[in-house]
Coordinates of C-alpha atoms and ligand atoms in Angstrom, one line a residue:
M1 CA -19.6 19.5 25.2
T2 CA -17.8 16.3 23.8
S3 CA -16.9 16.6 20.4
T4 CA -16.6 13.3 18.1
L5 CA -15.2 13.1 14.6
I6 CA -16.6 10.3 12.4
I7 CA -14.3 9.4 9.5
G8 CA -16.5 8.2 6.6
A9 CA -20.2 8.5 6.0
G10 CA -20.7 4.9 5.0
S11 CA -22.7 2.2 6.4
A12 CA -21.5 2.1 9.7
G13 CA -20.8 6.1 9.9
C14 CA -24.3 7.0 9.0
V15 CA -25.7 4.7 11.7
L16 CA -23.1 6.0 14.3
A17 CA -23.7 9.5 13.3
A18 CA -27.3 9.4 13.7
R19 CA -27.1 7.7 16.9
L20 CA -24.4 9.7 18.6
S21 CA -25.9 13.2 17.4
A22 CA -29.3 12.3 19.0
D23 CA -27.4 13.3 22.3
P24 CA -27.5 17.2 22.2
A25 CA -24.7 17.3 24.8
R26 CA -22.4 16.0 21.9
S27 CA -21.0 17.6 18.7
V28 CA -20.6 15.4 15.8
R29 CA -18.7 16.1 12.8
V30 CA -18.4 13.6 9.7
F31 CA -15.8 13.8 6.9
E32 CA -16.7 12.0 3.9
A33 CA -14.3 11.5 1.0
G34 CA -17.0 11.3 -1.5
P35 CA -19.9 13.5 -2.4
V36 CA -22.8 14.1 0.2
Y37 CA -25.7 15.2 -1.5
R38 CA -27.7 17.4 0.9
T39 CA -31.1 16.0 0.3
M40 CA -32.4 12.5 -0.9
G41 CA -34.0 14.4 -4.0
E42 CA -30.3 15.3 -5.0
L43 CA -29.3 11.7 -5.3
P44 CA -28.6 10.6 -8.8
V45 CA -31.7 8.4 -9.8
E46 CA -29.4 5.4 -10.4
L47 CA -28.2 5.4 -6.8
L48 CA -32.0 5.0 -5.6
D49 CA -32.5 1.9 -8.1
P50 CA -32.0 -1.4 -6.0
G51 CA -31.7 -3.2 -9.4
H52 CA -28.7 -1.1 -10.5
L53 CA -25.2 -1.6 -9.0
P54 CA -23.4 1.5 -10.0
V55 CA -19.9 0.2 -9.9
G56 CA -18.9 -0.1 -13.6
P57 CA -15.9 1.6 -15.0
E58 CA -18.0 4.8 -15.5
S59 CA -19.0 5.0 -12.0
R60 CA -17.6 8.4 -10.0
V61 CA -18.7 6.9 -6.6
V62 CA -16.5 4.1 -6.0
W63 CA -12.9 3.6 -4.7
R64 CA -11.2 1.1 -6.9
Y65 CA -8.4 -1.2 -5.9
P66 CA -6.4 -4.0 -7.7
G67 CA -7.9 -7.2 -7.7
N68 CA -11.5 -6.0 -8.9
L69 CA -12.3 -4.6 -5.3
V70 CA -14.5 -1.7 -5.2
R71 CA -16.1 0.3 -2.4
G72 CA -18.8 3.0 -2.3
K73 CA -17.3 6.6 -2.0
L74 CA -20.3 8.7 -1.2
I75 CA -22.8 9.3 1.4
G76 CA -23.9 6.0 2.7
G77 CA -20.7 4.4 1.4
S78 CA -20.9 0.9 0.2
G79 CA -24.5 0.7 1.6
S80 CA -25.5 3.2 -1.2
I81 CA -24.3 0.9 -4.1
N82 CA -24.7 -2.6 -3.0
G83 CA -27.1 -5.4 -3.8
S84 CA -29.5 -4.4 -0.8
Y85 CA -29.4 -7.9 0.5
F86 CA -29.8 -7.6 4.3
I87 CA -29.5 -10.8 6.1
R88 CA -28.3 -11.8 9.5
P89 CA -25.3 -14.2 10.1
P90 CA -26.2 -17.5 12.0
A91 CA -26.0 -17.8 15.7
A92 CA -22.9 -19.8 15.4
D93 CA -21.1 -16.8 13.7
F94 CA -21.6 -14.9 17.1
A95 CA -20.6 -17.9 19.2
A96 CA -17.4 -17.6 17.6
W97 CA -17.0 -13.8 17.6
S98 CA -18.0 -13.8 21.3
A99 CA -15.4 -16.6 22.1
V100 CA -12.6 -14.2 20.9
A101 CA -14.1 -10.7 21.9
G102 CA -16.5 -11.3 24.8
P103 CA -20.3 -11.7 25.7
R104 CA -21.2 -8.4 24.2
W105 CA -21.0 -10.2 20.9
S106 CA -22.9 -13.2 21.7
F107 CA -26.1 -14.0 19.7
E108 CA -28.3 -13.1 22.8
S109 CA -26.6 -9.8 23.2
V110 CA -27.0 -8.7 19.4
L111 CA -30.3 -10.2 18.6
P112 CA -32.0 -7.0 20.3
V113 CA -30.0 -4.7 18.4
F114 CA -31.1 -6.4 14.9
C115 CA -34.6 -6.3 16.0
D116 CA -34.6 -2.6 17.1
L117 CA -33.0 -1.7 13.8
E118 CA -35.4 -3.3 11.4
H119 CA -38.9 -2.9 10.3
D120 CA -39.8 -6.1 8.7
L121 CA -42.8 -5.8 6.4
D122 CA -43.3 -9.5 6.1
F123 CA -42.2 -11.0 9.5
G124 CA -42.0 -8.0 11.8
N125 CA -44.3 -9.5 14.4
A126 CA -42.7 -12.9 14.6
P127 CA -40.5 -13.7 17.4
G128 CA -36.9 -12.4 16.9
H129 CA -38.1 -9.6 14.7
G130 CA -39.0 -5.8 14.8
V131 CA -41.7 -3.6 13.5
A132 CA -40.4 -0.1 15.0
G133 CA -36.9 0.2 13.5
P134 CA -35.9 2.6 10.7
I135 CA -34.8 -0.1 8.2
P136 CA -37.7 -1.4 6.0
I137 CA -37.0 -5.1 5.3
S138 CA -39.1 -7.2 2.5
R139 CA -38.8 -9.9 0.1
T140 CA -39.7 -10.1 -3.5
S141 CA -43.0 -11.6 -4.3
D142 CA -43.0 -10.9 -8.2
F143 CA -39.9 -12.9 -9.4
T144 CA -38.0 -12.9 -12.6
A145 CA -38.3 -16.3 -14.5
F146 CA -34.8 -17.1 -13.8
S147 CA -35.3 -16.8 -10.0
A148 CA -38.6 -18.7 -10.1
E149 CA -37.0 -21.5 -12.2
F150 CA -33.9 -21.7 -9.8
A151 CA -36.5 -22.0 -6.9
E152 CA -38.2 -24.6 -8.8
R153 CA -35.0 -26.7 -9.3
C154 CA -33.9 -26.4 -5.7
A155 CA -37.4 -27.7 -4.6
A156 CA -37.4 -30.4 -7.1
A157 CA -33.7 -31.4 -5.8
G158 CA -35.2 -31.8 -2.3
F159 CA -34.1 -28.7 -0.8
T160 CA -36.5 -27.1 1.7
E161 CA -37.9 -23.6 1.3
I162 CA -37.1 -21.4 4.1
P163 CA -39.8 -18.6 4.3
D164 CA -37.7 -16.3 6.3
L165 CA -33.8 -16.4 6.1
N166 CA -33.7 -14.0 9.0
T167 CA -35.6 -16.2 11.6
P168 CA -32.9 -16.7 14.3
T169 CA -31.9 -20.2 15.3
G170 CA -34.2 -21.5 18.0
F171 CA -37.2 -19.6 16.7
E172 CA -39.9 -21.5 14.7
Q173 CA -39.9 -20.7 11.0
P174 CA -43.0 -19.0 9.8
R175 CA -45.0 -21.2 7.6
S176 CA -45.0 -18.8 4.7
T177 CA -44.5 -15.2 3.8
P178 CA -47.9 -13.3 4.0
S179 CA -47.5 -12.2 0.4
K180 CA -47.1 -15.7 -1.1
S181 CA -48.5 -19.0 -1.0
G182 CA -45.4 -20.4 0.4
G183 CA -44.3 -22.2 -3.0
C184 CA -42.5 -20.5 -5.9
I185 CA -43.9 -19.2 -8.9
R186 CA -43.8 -21.3 -11.9
Q187 CA -42.0 -20.0 -14.9
K188 CA -44.2 -18.9 -17.8
R189 CA -41.4 -19.5 -20.5
P190 CA -39.1 -22.2 -21.6
P191 CA -36.6 -23.2 -19.0
I192 CA -33.4 -21.1 -18.9
L193 CA -31.1 -23.4 -17.1
G194 CA -30.9 -26.7 -18.7
S195 CA -32.0 -28.1 -22.1
P196 CA -35.6 -27.9 -23.1
G197 CA -37.9 -30.3 -21.3
V198 CA -36.1 -30.0 -17.9
P199 CA -36.5 -30.0 -14.9
D200 CA -34.7 -33.1 -14.7
V201 CA -33.2 -32.8 -11.2
E202 CA -32.8 -36.0 -9.3
P203 CA -32.5 -35.7 -5.5
A204 CA -30.4 -38.8 -5.6
R205 CA -27.7 -37.3 -7.5
F206 CA -26.9 -35.1 -4.7
A207 CA -26.4 -37.4 -2.0
D208 CA -22.5 -37.7 -2.4
V209 CA -22.3 -33.8 -2.5
F210 CA -24.4 -33.5 0.6
A211 CA -22.3 -36.1 2.4
R212 CA -19.2 -34.2 1.6
L213 CA -20.6 -30.9 2.4
G214 CA -21.9 -32.2 5.8
A215 CA -25.3 -30.5 4.9
N216 CA -28.9 -31.9 5.1
H217 CA -32.1 -31.0 3.7
T218 CA -32.8 -28.7 6.6
E219 CA -30.6 -26.3 5.0
G220 CA -32.3 -24.8 1.9
F221 CA -33.4 -22.1 -0.2
G222 CA -35.3 -18.9 0.4
T223 CA -36.2 -15.3 -0.8
V224 CA -33.6 -12.8 0.2
P225 CA -34.6 -10.2 2.8
L226 CA -33.9 -6.7 1.1
A227 CA -33.4 -3.2 2.5
V228 CA -35.6 -1.7 0.2
S229 CA -38.5 0.9 0.4
R230 CA -41.1 1.3 -2.1
G231 CA -38.7 0.1 -4.9
R232 CA -35.9 2.3 -3.6
R233 CA -32.7 1.2 -2.3
A234 CA -32.9 1.9 1.6
G235 CA -29.2 2.2 2.6
P236 CA -28.0 3.6 5.8
A237 CA -28.0 7.1 4.2
F238 CA -31.7 6.9 3.7
T239 CA -32.5 5.1 6.9
H240 CA -30.3 7.0 9.2
L241 CA -28.3 10.0 8.2
Y242 CA -30.8 12.0 5.9
P243 CA -33.2 11.8 8.8
A244 CA -30.6 13.3 11.3
M245 CA -29.2 15.9 9.0
G246 CA -31.0 18.9 10.2
R247 CA -29.9 18.6 13.9
P248 CA -27.6 21.5 14.9
N249 CA -25.0 19.5 16.5
L250 CA -24.3 17.3 13.5
T251 CA -22.2 18.5 10.6
V252 CA -21.3 16.3 7.4
T253 CA -18.5 17.6 5.2
S254 CA -18.4 16.4 1.7
D255 CA -15.4 15.5 -0.6
T256 CA -12.9 15.5 2.2
M257 CA -10.5 12.7 2.6
V258 CA -8.8 12.4 5.9
T259 CA -5.1 11.5 5.2
R260 CA -3.5 10.9 8.7
L261 CA -4.5 10.9 12.4
V262 CA -2.7 13.5 14.6
L263 CA -1.4 12.0 17.8
R264 CA 0.0 13.4 21.1
G265 CA 2.1 10.7 22.2
T266 CA -0.4 7.7 22.0
R267 CA -3.5 9.9 22.2
V268 CA -5.5 11.0 19.1
I269 CA -6.2 14.5 19.1
G270 CA -7.5 15.2 15.4
V271 CA -7.0 14.5 11.8
E272 CA -5.4 15.9 8.8
W273 CA -7.4 16.1 5.8
A274 CA -7.5 17.0 2.0
R275 CA -10.3 18.7 0.2
G276 CA -9.2 19.5 -3.3
R277 CA -6.3 21.7 -3.0
E278 CA -7.0 22.6 0.5
R279 CA -5.2 21.0 3.4
G280 CA -6.3 21.4 6.8
R281 CA -6.5 19.9 10.5
T282 CA -9.4 19.5 12.7
Y283 CA -9.2 18.3 16.4
A284 CA -11.9 16.6 18.5
D285 CA -12.2 14.7 22.0
Q286 CA -13.0 11.4 20.1
T287 CA -12.2 9.9 16.7
V288 CA -14.1 6.9 15.2
L289 CA -13.1 5.5 12.1
C290 CA -15.7 4.3 9.8
A291 CA -13.9 4.3 6.6
G292 CA -14.6 0.7 6.0
A293 CA -12.3 -2.4 5.9
V294 CA -9.6 -1.1 3.5
E295 CA -9.6 2.5 4.3
S296 CA -9.8 2.4 8.2
A297 CA -6.7 0.1 7.9
A298 CA -4.9 2.2 5.5
L299 CA -5.4 5.3 7.7
L300 CA -4.0 3.5 10.9
I301 CA -0.9 2.4 8.9
R302 CA -0.3 5.9 7.6
S303 CA -0.5 7.1 11.0
G304 CA 2.1 4.7 12.3
I305 CA -0.3 2.0 13.7
G306 CA 0.5 -1.2 12.0
P307 CA 3.1 -4.1 11.3
E308 CA 6.5 -2.7 12.2
P309 CA 8.2 -4.2 9.1
L310 CA 5.5 -2.6 6.9
L311 CA 5.7 0.9 8.5
R312 CA 9.6 0.8 8.3
S313 CA 9.3 -0.1 4.4
L314 CA 7.0 2.9 3.9
G315 CA 9.1 5.3 6.2
V316 CA 6.3 6.0 8.6
P317 CA 7.4 6.6 12.0
I318 CA 6.1 3.8 14.4
V319 CA 3.6 4.9 17.0
R320 CA 2.4 1.5 17.9
P321 CA 3.1 -2.0 16.3
A322 CA -0.3 -3.6 15.6
P323 CA -1.4 -6.5 13.1
V324 CA -3.4 -4.1 11.0
G325 CA -4.5 -5.7 7.6
A326 CA -2.7 -9.0 8.6
W327 CA -5.9 -11.3 8.7
C328 CA -8.4 -10.0 6.6
T329 CA -11.1 -12.2 5.1
D330 CA -13.7 -12.2 2.3
H331 CA -16.2 -14.6 0.5
P332 CA -14.5 -16.0 -2.5
E333 CA -17.1 -16.5 -5.4
I334 CA -17.0 -18.5 -8.4
G335 CA -19.1 -17.4 -11.2
V336 CA -20.9 -20.3 -13.3
E337 CA -22.1 -18.7 -16.4
F338 CA -24.2 -19.9 -19.4
P339 CA -26.1 -18.2 -22.3
D340 CA -29.5 -16.6 -22.1
D341 CA -31.0 -14.3 -24.5
E342 CA -33.7 -12.5 -22.4
P343 CA -32.0 -9.8 -20.1
G344 CA -35.1 -8.5 -18.5
E345 CA -35.3 -5.6 -16.1
P346 CA -34.6 -7.2 -12.6
A347 CA -36.0 -5.0 -9.8
V348 CA -33.2 -6.3 -7.4
P349 CA -29.8 -8.2 -8.2
L350 CA -30.8 -11.2 -6.2
E351 CA -34.2 -12.8 -5.4
Y352 CA -33.4 -16.2 -4.1
V353 CA -30.3 -18.0 -2.5
L354 CA -29.6 -21.5 -1.8
E355 CA -27.5 -22.4 1.3
I356 CA -26.0 -25.8 1.9
G357 CA -23.1 -26.1 4.5
D358 CA -21.1 -22.9 4.2
L359 CA -21.9 -22.4 0.5
E360 CA -24.2 -20.0 -0.7
L361 CA -25.6 -20.0 -4.3
R362 CA -26.7 -16.8 -5.8
P363 CA -28.7 -16.8 -9.0
Y364 CA -28.1 -13.1 -9.9
T365 CA -31.0 -11.4 -11.9
P366 CA -28.9 -8.8 -13.9
M367 CA -26.4 -9.9 -16.5
F368 CA -23.0 -8.9 -15.6
T369 CA -21.9 -9.9 -19.1
P370 CA -24.3 -9.5 -21.8
G371 CA -26.2 -12.7 -23.0
L372 CA -24.8 -14.7 -19.9
R373 CA -26.6 -15.6 -16.7
R374 CA -24.7 -16.2 -13.6
I375 CA -24.9 -18.4 -10.5
G376 CA -22.4 -17.0 -7.9
V377 CA -21.1 -20.0 -5.7
A378 CA -19.7 -18.4 -2.5
L379 CA -17.6 -19.8 0.4
M380 CA -18.8 -18.2 3.4
H381 CA -16.4 -19.6 6.0
P382 CA -13.2 -19.9 4.0
E383 CA -10.1 -21.2 5.9
S384 CA -7.7 -18.8 3.8
T385 CA -7.1 -15.4 5.1
G386 CA -5.7 -12.4 3.2
E387 CA -3.4 -9.5 3.9
L388 CA -3.8 -5.7 3.2
T389 CA -0.8 -3.7 2.9
L390 CA 0.2 -0.4 1.6
V391 CA 2.7 0.1 -1.2
S392 CA 3.2 4.0 -0.3
A393 CA 2.5 6.2 2.4
D394 CA 1.0 8.5 -0.2
P395 CA -2.8 8.6 0.7
T396 CA -3.7 8.8 -3.0
V397 CA -2.0 5.3 -3.8
P398 CA -4.6 2.6 -3.3
A399 CA -4.0 -0.1 -0.7
H400 CA -3.3 -3.6 -1.9
V401 CA -5.4 -6.5 -0.6
D402 CA -4.0 -10.0 -1.4
Q403 CA -7.1 -12.1 -0.7
R404 CA -5.1 -15.3 -0.9
Y405 CA -8.3 -17.1 -2.0
L406 CA -8.0 -20.8 -2.7
R407 CA -4.7 -21.2 -0.8
S408 CA -6.6 -23.8 1.3
E409 CA -7.1 -27.4 -0.2
R410 CA -10.4 -27.5 1.9
D411 CA -11.5 -24.4 0.3
R412 CA -10.8 -25.6 -3.1
A413 CA -12.6 -28.8 -2.5
R414 CA -15.7 -26.8 -1.1
L415 CA -15.8 -24.7 -4.1
R416 CA -15.5 -27.6 -6.5
D417 CA -18.3 -29.3 -4.7
G418 CA -20.3 -26.1 -4.9
V419 CA -19.8 -25.9 -8.8
A420 CA -20.7 -29.6 -9.1
L421 CA -23.8 -28.9 -7.2
T422 CA -24.6 -26.0 -9.4
A423 CA -24.2 -28.2 -12.4
D424 CA -26.3 -30.7 -11.3
L425 CA -29.0 -28.2 -10.2
L426 CA -28.9 -26.7 -13.8
G427 CA -28.7 -30.0 -15.6
R428 CA -25.6 -28.9 -17.3
R429 CA -22.2 -30.4 -17.7
I430 CA -19.3 -28.2 -16.4
G431 CA -15.7 -29.0 -16.4
P432 CA -13.3 -30.7 -15.6
I433 CA -13.5 -28.3 -12.5
D434 CA -9.9 -28.4 -11.6
D435 CA -7.8 -25.6 -9.8
A436 CA -7.2 -23.9 -13.1
W437 CA -10.9 -23.7 -13.8
L438 CA -11.5 -22.4 -10.3
H439 CA -8.9 -19.7 -10.6
A440 CA -10.2 -18.7 -14.1
N441 CA -13.7 -18.1 -12.7
L442 CA -12.9 -16.7 -9.6
G443 CA -14.1 -13.4 -8.2
T444 CA -14.9 -11.7 -4.9
S445 CA -18.1 -11.2 -3.2
Q446 CA -16.9 -7.4 -2.1
H447 CA -17.4 -8.5 1.6
L448 CA -14.0 -7.8 2.9
S449 CA -13.7 -7.6 6.6
G450 CA -11.3 -8.2 9.4
T451 CA -8.5 -5.8 8.7
C452 CA -8.7 -4.5 12.3
R453 CA -9.7 -7.4 14.1
M454 CA -11.4 -7.4 17.6
G455 CA -10.0 -9.2 20.5
P456 CA -8.1 -8.8 23.7
A457 CA -4.8 -7.2 23.8
H458 CA -2.8 -10.5 24.2
D459 CA -4.6 -11.7 21.0
E460 CA -1.6 -11.6 18.4
R461 CA -4.3 -10.7 15.6
A462 CA -6.3 -8.2 17.6
V463 CA -6.2 -4.5 16.7
V464 CA -9.3 -3.1 18.8
D465 CA -10.9 -4.4 22.0
E466 CA -14.4 -5.5 22.4
Q467 CA -15.7 -2.0 22.3
G468 CA -13.8 -1.0 19.0
R469 CA -11.1 0.9 20.9
V470 CA -7.8 0.7 19.5
H471 CA -5.3 -1.1 21.8
G472 CA -2.6 1.1 23.1
I473 CA -4.2 4.3 21.7
E474 CA -6.5 6.7 23.6
A475 CA -9.4 8.5 22.0
L476 CA -9.5 6.4 18.8
T477 CA -12.3 3.7 18.1
V478 CA -12.8 1.6 14.8
A479 CA -16.5 1.0 14.3
D480 CA -17.0 -0.6 10.7
L481 CA -16.7 -4.0 9.2
S482 CA -12.8 -4.1 9.7
V483 CA -13.3 -5.2 13.3
V484 CA -15.2 -8.2 12.7
P485 CA -12.9 -10.9 13.8
V486 CA -14.6 -14.0 12.3
P487 CA -15.8 -14.9 8.7
L488 CA -19.6 -14.3 8.5
G489 CA -21.9 -16.8 7.0
R490 CA -24.1 -14.3 5.3
G491 CA -23.4 -11.0 3.4
P492 CA -22.0 -8.4 5.8
Q493 CA -24.4 -5.3 5.6
A494 CA -27.0 -6.2 8.4
T495 CA -23.9 -6.9 10.7
T496 CA -22.2 -3.6 9.8
V497 CA -25.1 -1.6 10.8
M498 CA -25.6 -3.7 14.0
L499 CA -22.1 -3.3 14.9
A500 CA -22.3 0.3 14.6
A501 CA -25.5 0.7 16.6
A502 CA -24.2 -1.6 19.3
I503 CA -20.8 0.6 19.4
A504 CA -22.8 3.8 19.6
D505 CA -25.1 2.5 22.4
H506 CA -22.8 0.9 24.7
A507 CA -19.2 1.6 24.0
G508 CA -19.1 5.3 25.3
V509 CA -17.3 6.6 22.2
Ligands
FAD601 C1 -20.7 -3.6 -5.0 C2 -21.0 -4.2 -3.8 C3 -22.1 -4.8 -3.4 C4 -22.5 -5.4 -2.3 N1 -23.6 -6.1 -2.0 C5 -23.9 -6.3 -0.7 C6 -25.2 -7.0 -0.4 O1 -26.2 -7.1 -1.3 N2 -25.4 -7.3 0.9 C7 -24.5 -7.2 1.8 O2 -24.8 -7.8 3.1 N3 -23.4 -6.7 1.5 C8 -23.0 -6.2 0.5 N4 -22.0 -5.6 0.0 C9 -20.9 -5.3 1.1 C10 -21.3 -4.2 2.2 O3 -22.0 -3.3 1.3 C11 -20.2 -3.7 2.9 O4 -19.4 -4.7 3.5 C12 -20.6 -2.6 4.0 O5 -21.3 -1.5 3.4 C13 -19.3 -2.0 4.6 O6 -19.6 -0.8 5.5 P1 -18.6 0.0 6.2 O7 -19.4 1.0 6.9 O8 -17.6 -1.0 6.8 O9 -17.9 0.7 4.9 P2 -18.5 1.7 3.6 O10 -19.8 1.4 3.6 O11 -17.6 1.4 2.3 O12 -18.1 3.2 4.1 C14 -16.8 3.6 4.2 C15 -17.2 5.1 4.0 O13 -15.9 5.9 4.2 C16 -15.5 6.7 3.4 N5 -13.9 7.0 3.5 C17 -13.1 5.9 3.3 N6 -11.9 6.4 3.5 C18 -12.2 7.6 3.9 C19 -11.2 8.9 4.4 N7 -9.8 8.7 4.6 N8 -11.6 10.1 4.7 C20 -12.9 10.2 4.7 N9 -14.2 9.3 4.2 C21 -13.5 8.2 3.9 C22 -15.8 6.2 2.0 O14 -15.9 7.0 1.1 C23 -17.3 5.6 2.5 O15 -18.3 6.4 2.5 C24 -21.5 -5.2 -1.2 C25 -20.5 -4.2 -1.4 C26 -20.2 -3.8 -2.7 C27 -19.0 -3.0 -2.9

């Protein structure tokens, strides 16, 4: 019997554990650093509520890193605490991905995997969709007044409403969602965004911004596809790991942090772990890292697989020099805030998005700061890349990610344009939008990827091959968001589960 050890029961780990343990000839063991509630019924209620992001200072189910970076630390990982926005990247991202990592990652190859994973309750029978997969996808039809007004303003500005943001390029857009009339609901209260008496949005005012963004009116706004089932967050623990939990060949071990890989020469034979005061080793034929973009990279570095100067400075014996952490990416996000006195109780954090060029405008429904509404202006294909490093080989010391946002003049210019567009859309004056203003309002989308990039062995940026196997190391695969070698034009959750499913099914781990 092949034994496979999966490190991390997060978004990717849940999918991988469920897929691999479907084979009774394989024994699968998962180590999760955070709590593993044995049944869905034991999950704290706030983790099931998709309107609530349990990441505040009081949260006991997150990893925290400098720079306001958080990650889920529990069964389901970040997929158990995220915004449930489940959206596929554009085909162009897969063209870029397959250009560096081979045809396995072309859009034609990954589309069937996306389709098999989903049960799209609105468009499942449309071409390029699925109805038989484990992940329920739906879109809100009962919008908050803020979302409805945002959509009205987008329409008034001349943007097209896209009924299905997951429709692949080349497939005809469905005319409307089954649950709606195709238009957006009119708000029943005075406008929130601008001065009383608006909408005063004039399409002509956008002409210069469109020209600079290289966008046209075929890009537009739409309701966000959500992994939500009957009002509950339907993360990968819910859709994949819980249904597999009773299998005799699957063991999921809670509150166990893997601290280092155990190698014989260049072959990984197991891991060292810590559980409270207990320390131990577990051996396996295959080890798969699903610890996420921060911790998978950190584990490699602590185990001697990383940039040579960094390993030397940490006093870690070098097993294999590799550019781990050297080229990571994320979506910088500028928060444009304005007062509103009606907090409401949103069912989900994001109901609409507006896409224009590689900018995404996100009218968040919760108030992250009491009394203030926020529209996030996110840059989806930034030029700037970041770097993850460790300051200590001690596994209890958090990794450090220098995002290096806004280093590129192009990135700053795009974000300035995005903020100007938001101001126009809101009928508000913002500014001056200089670099200092951008830095003061800068945040992260929490979409870190690419710390262990995929690519051929001769690629100076590549850590793993096209199947996620670590170059130069045997019996070790990385199968989470850290391997994605290009910035993604949409949020990464859908891509993470697709990636895990594809690696489980085809990579022979
Ligand atoms: C607050 C927040 C909101 C987000 N909202 C969205 C959204 O709405 N839509 C979207 O597309 N994306 C969103 N994202 C991003 C998305 O959730 C993540 O990118 C995705 O879940 C990453 O999956 P992963 O499997 O790579 O890592 P994770 O899901 O983070 O899983 C890693 C797992 O490994 C465990 N682990 C780590 N180290 C160890 C170790 N040494 N030993 C044992 N276990 C370990 C962790 O505890 C965790 O359970 C959000 C992220 C955050 C943090």
